[in-house]
């Protein structure tokens, strides 16, 4: 259902205006100012029963009470109405400094007040201490607002109270509350992954029947996993999520298959950029991977790690500090991937490169081998039919028999032939074009082609 964005925005401003009234009353009561007799709990909470905004729909779906809504409004204020929190800049006249109990921090990139967990605690408990239980509930990692990373309480150093961490609303969810649509996650240091898509469908792919059978298990999990875990009660017996390993020579369709699994089941597929993840500095790789898993934890995405050996390779004997660090990194990744509730697909050229501790935990291990003659013939036909006129001298079946090539190489040859044809202003692919394209692919693999005319 499409919702007018103005309804979303109006609803959010009403929540923040209610927050302003609550803040004003809490401070009056706490400091015994004029009007302190009134309770902030008597201030009407905005009615959402018939509200059609996406925010209202989520509040009802999640079953949030007024205290959780107050937390959301507190974190929305810096985005939409930062002056609503300026009252927290007031000075304690006794000590000539800000009120410690208000919490909050200032930042060079934001001139307003940024709330912390302490700010939320002050609003709920300064007048009504028993509401501290509500603070604990809101910040409970198992509860929806924290579990789905809607709200974030920044980590603090061990010697700093945890409530002193900045309390913020995810930009991802704020965008959704405003527009009704989730933004695309763009590749960046904070999320080193890129969404991958394809215009192809399953009928465009040539896979061995055994591969297809194994892929059907993954598709079934993607479509019915929630039923098995929740309705059938398997959550009590098996780990969440699904882990698969695709291995085999380059160009055999591992990435395309992962993309099609997402496309056919309505899931976004994000390919992890390992160049932005792996770091020579101790602890940085784990930190980068942690960002990915934290961001994706409840997004219903498929995470795809290509050339996964770089991260999930075999552990070595701990003969040096570097070896020990590498093994600690592998152990960390093992724990994160095992606890991840979503779907993870790792791709590698060789199964033997992978650490056995990972492979034991995969639900599917699928070998993408080089296509046989019949499969290669289908790949050649799929690539060239309906696009070009083939020279009558070209026998695609003979080409498939004679040259062992993967699908990725055949597509590269298609590109080469297309460039040659368009340069001649002709749509006919010559035998020489085709053989030269094959020669180029063989050269990449240091193979020799002896039949070039």
Coordinates of C-alpha atoms in Angstrom, one line a residue:
X1 CA 0.0 0.0 0.0
X2 CA 1.4 3.4 -1.1
X3 CA 1.2 6.1 1.6
X4 CA 1.5 9.8 1.0
X5 CA 4.9 10.9 2.4
X6 CA 3.3 13.9 4.0
X7 CA 1.3 11.6 6.3
X8 CA 4.5 9.9 7.4
X9 CA 6.2 13.3 8.1
X10 CA 3.2 14.7 9.9
X11 CA 3.0 11.7 12.1
X12 CA 6.7 11.9 13.1
X13 CA 6.4 15.6 13.9
X14 CA 3.4 14.8 16.2
X15 CA 5.6 12.3 18.0
X16 CA 8.4 14.8 18.5
X17 CA 5.9 17.5 19.6
X18 CA 4.6 15.1 22.2
X19 CA 8.2 14.4 23.3
X20 CA 8.8 18.2 23.8
X21 CA 5.8 18.3 26.1
X22 CA 7.1 15.3 28.0
X23 CA 10.6 16.8 28.4
X24 CA 9.2 20.1 29.5
X25 CA 7.0 18.5 32.2
X26 CA 9.7 16.1 33.4
X27 CA 12.1 18.9 33.9
X28 CA 9.5 21.1 35.7
X29 CA 8.6 18.2 38.0
X30 CA 12.3 17.3 38.6
X31 CA 13.4 20.9 39.4
X32 CA 10.2 21.8 41.2
X33 CA 9.4 24.6 38.8
X34 CA 6.0 26.2 38.3
X35 CA 3.6 23.5 37.1
X36 CA 5.6 20.7 38.7
X37 CA 2.5 19.1 40.2
X38 CA 1.4 17.8 36.9
X39 CA 2.6 14.3 35.8
X40 CA 4.1 13.8 32.3
X41 CA 2.3 10.5 32.3
X42 CA -1.0 12.5 31.9
X43 CA 0.1 14.0 28.6
X44 CA -1.9 12.3 25.9
X45 CA 0.1 10.1 23.6
X46 CA -0.6 10.8 19.9
X47 CA -3.4 8.5 18.6
X48 CA -2.3 6.0 16.0
X49 CA -5.3 3.7 15.7
X50 CA -6.5 4.9 12.3
X51 CA -3.2 6.4 11.3
X52 CA -2.0 5.1 7.9
X53 CA 1.7 6.2 8.1
X54 CA 4.4 3.5 7.9
X55 CA 5.6 4.6 11.4
X56 CA 2.1 3.9 12.9
X57 CA 1.9 0.6 11.1
X58 CA 5.2 -0.5 12.6
X59 CA 4.3 0.7 16.1
X60 CA 1.2 -1.5 15.9
X61 CA 3.1 -4.4 14.3
X62 CA 5.8 -4.4 17.0
X63 CA 3.3 -3.8 19.8
X64 CA 5.3 -0.8 21.3
X65 CA 4.1 1.0 24.4
X66 CA 4.3 4.7 25.1
X67 CA 7.8 4.3 26.7
X68 CA 9.3 2.7 23.6
X69 CA 7.6 5.4 21.4
X70 CA 9.2 8.1 23.6
X71 CA 12.6 6.5 23.0
X72 CA 12.0 6.5 19.2
X73 CA 10.9 10.2 19.4
X74 CA 14.0 11.1 21.4
X75 CA 16.2 9.6 18.7
X76 CA 14.2 11.2 15.8
X77 CA 14.5 14.7 17.2
X78 CA 18.1 15.3 16.1
X79 CA 17.1 14.4 12.6
X80 CA 13.9 16.5 12.3
X81 CA 13.7 19.0 15.1
X82 CA 17.1 19.3 17.0
X83 CA 15.9 22.4 18.8
X84 CA 13.4 20.2 20.7
X85 CA 16.4 19.0 22.8
X86 CA 18.0 22.4 23.4
X87 CA 16.4 22.5 26.8
X88 CA 19.0 19.9 27.9
X89 CA 21.7 22.4 27.5
X90 CA 20.4 24.2 30.7
X91 CA 23.0 24.8 33.4
X92 CA 22.9 23.5 36.9
X93 CA 23.3 26.8 38.8
X94 CA 24.7 25.1 41.9
X95 CA 27.7 23.8 40.0
X96 CA 27.8 26.2 37.1
X97 CA 27.8 23.3 34.6
X98 CA 25.3 21.1 32.7
X99 CA 23.1 18.6 34.5
X100 CA 24.9 15.3 34.7
X101 CA 21.7 13.4 34.9
X102 CA 20.6 14.8 31.5
X103 CA 23.3 12.8 29.7
X104 CA 23.9 13.8 26.1
X105 CA 26.9 14.8 24.2
X106 CA 27.9 17.5 21.8
X107 CA 29.7 16.8 18.5
X108 CA 31.7 19.0 16.1
X109 CA 29.4 17.9 13.2
X110 CA 26.2 18.6 15.1
X111 CA 25.6 21.8 17.0
X112 CA 22.6 20.4 18.8
X113 CA 22.2 18.0 21.7
X114 CA 22.7 14.3 21.0
X115 CA 20.9 12.1 23.5
X116 CA 22.5 9.2 25.2
X117 CA 21.1 6.2 27.1
X118 CA 21.3 8.4 30.2
X119 CA 18.9 10.9 28.6
X120 CA 16.3 8.2 28.0
X121 CA 16.8 7.0 31.6
X122 CA 16.3 10.6 32.9
X123 CA 13.0 11.0 31.1
X124 CA 11.6 7.8 32.4
X125 CA 13.0 7.5 35.9
X126 CA 13.8 10.9 37.3
X127 CA 10.3 11.3 38.5
X128 CA 9.2 7.7 38.4
X129 CA 12.1 5.5 39.4
X130 CA 10.2 2.3 39.0
X131 CA 10.2 2.9 35.2
X132 CA 13.8 1.8 35.1
X133 CA 12.5 -1.6 34.1
X134 CA 11.1 0.0 31.0
X135 CA 14.6 1.4 30.2
X136 CA 16.0 -2.1 30.5
X137 CA 13.3 -3.5 28.2
X138 CA 13.8 -0.9 25.5
X139 CA 17.6 -1.5 25.5
X140 CA 17.3 -5.3 25.8
X141 CA 19.2 -6.7 22.7
X142 CA 16.4 -9.4 22.4
X143 CA 13.7 -6.8 22.0
X144 CA 12.6 -5.5 18.6
X145 CA 14.1 -2.0 18.7
X146 CA 17.6 -3.1 19.5
X147 CA 17.4 -6.6 17.9
X148 CA 16.6 -5.1 14.5
X149 CA 19.0 -2.3 14.9
X150 CA 16.3 0.4 14.7
X151 CA 17.8 2.0 17.8
X152 CA 21.5 1.9 18.6
X153 CA 23.2 2.5 21.9
X154 CA 26.9 3.2 21.1
X155 CA 29.5 1.2 22.9
X156 CA 31.6 2.9 25.6
X157 CA 34.9 2.1 27.1
X158 CA 34.8 -0.6 29.9
X159 CA 35.3 2.1 32.6
X160 CA 32.4 4.3 31.3
X161 CA 28.8 3.5 32.2
X162 CA 27.1 1.9 29.2
X163 CA 24.2 4.4 29.3
X164 CA 26.6 7.1 28.4
X165 CA 26.7 5.8 24.9
X166 CA 25.1 7.9 22.2
X167 CA 21.5 6.8 21.7
X168 CA 20.5 7.1 18.0
X169 CA 18.0 6.0 15.4
X170 CA 19.3 4.1 12.4
X171 CA 19.5 6.2 9.2
X172 CA 18.2 3.1 7.4
X173 CA 15.0 3.1 9.5
X174 CA 14.6 6.9 9.6
X175 CA 14.6 6.8 5.8
X176 CA 11.9 4.2 5.9
X177 CA 9.8 6.1 8.4
X178 CA 9.9 9.2 6.1
X179 CA 9.5 7.6 2.7
X180 CA 8.0 4.2 3.3
X181 CA 10.9 2.6 1.4
X182 CA 14.1 1.1 2.6
X183 CA 17.2 2.7 1.0
X184 CA 19.7 0.7 -0.9
X185 CA 22.8 0.0 1.0
X186 CA 25.6 1.7 -1.0
X187 CA 29.1 0.3 -0.8
X188 CA 31.1 2.2 1.8
X189 CA 33.6 1.6 4.6
X190 CA 30.7 1.2 7.0
X191 CA 29.1 -1.4 4.8
X192 CA 31.7 -2.9 2.4
X193 CA 29.2 -4.7 0.2
X194 CA 27.4 -4.2 -3.1
X195 CA 24.0 -5.3 -4.2
X196 CA 24.2 -7.6 -7.2
X197 CA 21.4 -8.3 -9.7
X198 CA 20.9 -10.0 -13.0
X199 CA 18.5 -9.7 -15.9
X200 CA 18.7 -13.5 -16.4
X201 CA 16.3 -16.1 -15.1
X202 CA 16.8 -19.8 -14.2
X203 CA 15.9 -20.9 -17.7
X204 CA 18.9 -18.9 -19.0
X205 CA 21.3 -20.9 -16.8
X206 CA 22.8 -24.3 -17.6
X207 CA 23.5 -26.3 -14.5
X208 CA 24.2 -30.0 -13.9
X209 CA 21.1 -31.8 -12.6
X210 CA 22.8 -32.6 -9.3
X211 CA 23.6 -28.9 -8.7
X212 CA 19.9 -28.1 -9.5
X213 CA 18.7 -30.6 -7.0
X214 CA 21.0 -29.2 -4.2
X215 CA 19.9 -25.6 -5.1
X216 CA 16.3 -26.6 -4.6
X217 CA 17.1 -27.3 -0.9
X218 CA 18.4 -23.7 -0.5
X219 CA 15.3 -22.3 -2.3
X220 CA 13.0 -24.3 0.0
X221 CA 14.8 -22.9 3.0
X222 CA 14.6 -19.3 1.7
X223 CA 10.8 -19.7 1.1
X224 CA 9.8 -21.8 4.1
X225 CA 12.6 -21.5 6.7
X226 CA 10.6 -19.3 9.0
X227 CA 7.8 -21.9 9.0
X228 CA 10.2 -24.6 10.0
X229 CA 11.9 -22.5 12.7
X230 CA 8.9 -20.9 14.3
X231 CA 5.7 -22.9 13.5
X232 CA 7.4 -26.3 13.5
X233 CA 9.5 -25.5 16.5
X234 CA 12.9 -26.2 15.0
X235 CA 14.4 -23.0 16.5
X236 CA 14.8 -25.1 19.7
X237 CA 17.0 -27.7 18.0
X238 CA 18.9 -26.1 15.2
X239 CA 21.0 -23.0 14.6
X240 CA 19.4 -20.1 12.9
X241 CA 20.1 -19.2 9.3
X242 CA 21.5 -21.2 6.3
X243 CA 25.1 -21.6 5.2
X244 CA 26.2 -22.8 1.8
X245 CA 29.5 -23.3 0.0
X246 CA 29.8 -23.1 -3.7
X247 CA 33.1 -24.3 -5.1
X248 CA 34.6 -25.0 -8.4
X249 CA 36.6 -23.4 -11.3
X250 CA 36.1 -19.7 -12.2
X251 CA 33.2 -18.9 -14.6
X252 CA 31.1 -21.9 -13.7
X253 CA 28.1 -19.8 -12.4
X254 CA 28.6 -19.5 -8.7
X255 CA 28.0 -15.8 -8.5
X256 CA 25.1 -15.9 -11.0
X257 CA 23.5 -18.7 -9.1
X258 CA 23.6 -16.8 -5.8
X259 CA 22.1 -13.8 -7.5
X260 CA 19.3 -15.9 -9.0
X261 CA 18.5 -17.5 -5.6
X262 CA 17.9 -14.0 -4.3
X263 CA 15.9 -12.9 -7.4
X264 CA 13.6 -15.9 -7.4
X265 CA 12.9 -15.7 -3.7
X266 CA 12.5 -11.9 -3.4
X267 CA 15.7 -11.3 -1.5
X268 CA 18.5 -8.7 -2.0
X269 CA 21.9 -10.3 -2.6
X270 CA 25.0 -8.4 -1.3
X271 CA 28.4 -9.3 -2.5
X272 CA 31.1 -8.6 0.1
X273 CA 34.1 -6.6 -1.1
X274 CA 36.9 -8.4 0.6
X275 CA 39.4 -5.7 -0.3
X276 CA 37.5 -3.3 2.0
X277 CA 37.2 -6.0 4.7
X278 CA 40.5 -7.7 5.2
X279 CA 43.0 -5.5 7.1
X280 CA 46.6 -6.0 8.2
X281 CA 45.8 -4.3 11.5
X282 CA 44.9 -6.5 14.4
X283 CA 41.2 -6.5 15.1
X284 CA 40.2 -4.4 12.0
X285 CA 39.0 -7.4 9.9
X286 CA 36.8 -8.6 12.7
X287 CA 35.5 -5.1 13.2
X288 CA 34.7 -4.8 9.4
X289 CA 33.0 -8.2 9.3
X290 CA 31.0 -7.3 12.5
X291 CA 29.6 -4.2 10.7
X292 CA 28.4 -6.4 7.8
X293 CA 26.7 -9.1 10.0
X294 CA 25.2 -6.4 12.3
X295 CA 23.7 -4.5 9.4
X296 CA 22.4 -7.6 7.7
X297 CA 21.2 -9.4 10.7
X298 CA 17.5 -8.8 10.3
X299 CA 17.3 -7.5 6.7
X300 CA 16.4 -10.8 5.0
X301 CA 19.3 -10.5 2.6
X302 CA 21.7 -13.1 1.2
X303 CA 25.3 -12.4 1.9
X304 CA 27.7 -13.6 -0.8
X305 CA 31.4 -14.0 -0.1
X306 CA 33.3 -14.5 -3.3
X307 CA 36.9 -15.9 -3.2
X308 CA 36.1 -16.6 0.4
X309 CA 39.4 -18.4 1.0
X310 CA 40.8 -14.9 2.0
X311 CA 38.6 -14.9 5.1
X312 CA 37.6 -18.5 5.8
X313 CA 40.8 -20.3 4.8
X314 CA 42.5 -23.0 6.8
X315 CA 44.0 -22.2 10.2
X316 CA 47.8 -22.7 10.6
X317 CA 50.0 -23.8 13.4
X318 CA 50.3 -20.9 15.9
X319 CA 54.1 -20.5 15.5
X320 CA 54.0 -16.7 15.6
X321 CA 51.9 -13.8 16.8
X322 CA 50.6 -13.3 13.2
X323 CA 49.5 -17.0 13.1
X324 CA 47.7 -16.6 16.4
X325 CA 46.0 -13.5 15.2
X326 CA 44.9 -15.2 12.0
X327 CA 43.5 -18.1 14.0
X328 CA 41.7 -15.8 16.4
X329 CA 40.2 -14.0 13.3
X330 CA 39.0 -17.3 11.9
X331 CA 37.5 -18.3 15.2
X332 CA 35.6 -15.0 15.4
X333 CA 34.3 -15.4 11.9
X334 CA 33.2 -19.0 12.6
X335 CA 31.2 -17.8 15.6
X336 CA 29.6 -14.9 13.7
X337 CA 28.6 -16.9 10.6
X338 CA 27.2 -19.7 12.9
X339 CA 25.1 -17.3 14.8
X340 CA 23.9 -15.3 11.8
X341 CA 20.2 -15.8 11.4
X342 CA 20.2 -15.1 7.6
X343 CA 21.6 -16.8 4.6
X344 CA 25.3 -16.8 3.8
X345 CA 26.9 -18.2 0.6
X346 CA 30.6 -18.6 0.3
X347 CA 32.3 -19.2 -3.0
X348 CA 35.8 -20.7 -3.5
X349 CA 37.7 -22.2 -6.4
X350 CA 38.8 -25.2 -4.2
X351 CA 36.9 -26.8 -1.4
X352 CA 40.3 -27.9 0.1
X353 CA 41.2 -24.2 0.7
X354 CA 38.4 -23.9 3.3
X355 CA 38.9 -24.5 7.0
X356 CA 37.1 -27.7 8.0
X357 CA 35.6 -25.9 11.0
X358 CA 33.5 -23.9 8.5
X359 CA 32.7 -26.7 6.1
X360 CA 31.3 -28.8 8.9
X361 CA 28.7 -26.2 9.6
X362 CA 27.5 -25.7 6.0
X363 CA 24.1 -27.1 5.2
X364 CA 24.9 -27.3 1.5
X365 CA 28.3 -27.9 -0.2
X366 CA 27.8 -27.7 -4.0
X367 CA 30.4 -28.4 -6.6
X368 CA 30.2 -26.3 -9.8
X369 CA 32.2 -28.3 -12.2
X370 CA 33.2 -27.6 -15.8
X371 CA 30.2 -28.2 -18.1
X372 CA 30.2 -31.3 -20.2
X373 CA 29.7 -31.3 -24.0
X374 CA 25.9 -31.1 -23.9
X375 CA 26.0 -28.4 -21.3
X376 CA 28.6 -26.4 -23.3
X377 CA 26.4 -26.8 -26.4
X378 CA 23.5 -25.3 -24.5
X379 CA 25.7 -22.4 -23.2
X380 CA 26.9 -21.6 -26.7
X381 CA 23.3 -21.7 -28.1
X382 CA 22.0 -19.5 -25.2
X383 CA 24.8 -17.0 -25.8
X384 CA 24.6 -16.6 -29.6
X385 CA 21.0 -17.4 -30.7
X386 CA 18.7 -14.5 -31.3
X387 CA 21.6 -12.0 -31.1
X388 CA 23.7 -12.7 -34.2
X389 CA 23.9 -14.5 -37.5
X390 CA 26.5 -17.3 -37.2
X391 CA 28.6 -18.0 -40.3
X392 CA 27.4 -21.2 -41.9
X393 CA 30.9 -22.6 -41.4
X394 CA 30.4 -22.6 -37.6
X395 CA 29.3 -25.8 -36.0
X396 CA 28.4 -25.0 -32.4
X397 CA 28.2 -28.6 -31.4
X398 CA 31.7 -29.2 -32.7
X399 CA 32.9 -26.1 -30.9
X400 CA 31.4 -27.5 -27.7
X401 CA 33.1 -30.8 -28.2
X402 CA 36.5 -29.4 -29.0
X403 CA 36.9 -26.7 -26.4
X404 CA 36.4 -27.1 -22.7
X405 CA 35.2 -23.7 -21.5
X406 CA 33.0 -22.5 -18.6
X407 CA 30.0 -20.3 -19.1
X408 CA 31.8 -17.2 -18.0
X409 CA 34.4 -17.7 -20.7
X410 CA 31.7 -18.2 -23.3
X411 CA 30.1 -14.9 -22.4
X412 CA 33.6 -13.2 -22.7
X413 CA 33.8 -14.7 -26.2
X414 CA 30.3 -13.4 -27.0
X415 CA 31.5 -9.9 -26.0
X416 CA 34.6 -10.2 -28.2
X417 CA 32.6 -11.4 -31.2
X418 CA 30.0 -8.6 -30.7
X419 CA 32.7 -6.0 -30.7
X420 CA 34.3 -7.4 -33.9
X421 CA 30.9 -7.5 -35.6
X422 CA 29.7 -4.0 -34.6
X423 CA 33.1 -2.7 -35.8
X424 CA 32.3 -4.1 -39.2
X425 CA 28.8 -2.8 -39.0
X426 CA 27.6 -6.4 -39.4
X427 CA 25.7 -8.8 -37.2
X428 CA 27.4 -11.9 -38.6
X429 CA 29.9 -13.7 -36.4
X430 CA 32.6 -15.3 -38.4
X431 CA 34.5 -18.5 -37.6
X432 CA 37.7 -16.4 -37.3
X433 CA 36.0 -14.1 -34.7
X434 CA 34.9 -17.1 -32.7
X435 CA 38.2 -18.9 -32.7
X436 CA 40.1 -15.8 -31.9
X437 CA 37.8 -15.2 -28.9
X438 CA 38.4 -18.8 -27.8
X439 CA 42.2 -18.2 -28.2
X440 CA 42.0 -15.2 -25.9
X441 CA 40.2 -17.2 -23.2
X442 CA 42.7 -20.0 -23.5
X443 CA 45.6 -17.6 -23.1
X444 CA 44.2 -16.3 -19.8
X445 CA 44.6 -19.8 -18.5
X446 CA 47.9 -20.4 -20.1
X447 CA 46.4 -23.0 -22.4
X448 CA 47.4 -23.4 -26.0
X449 CA 45.0 -23.4 -28.9
X450 CA 46.4 -25.3 -31.9
X451 CA 43.5 -25.0 -34.3
X452 CA 43.6 -21.3 -35.1
X453 CA 43.5 -20.7 -38.8

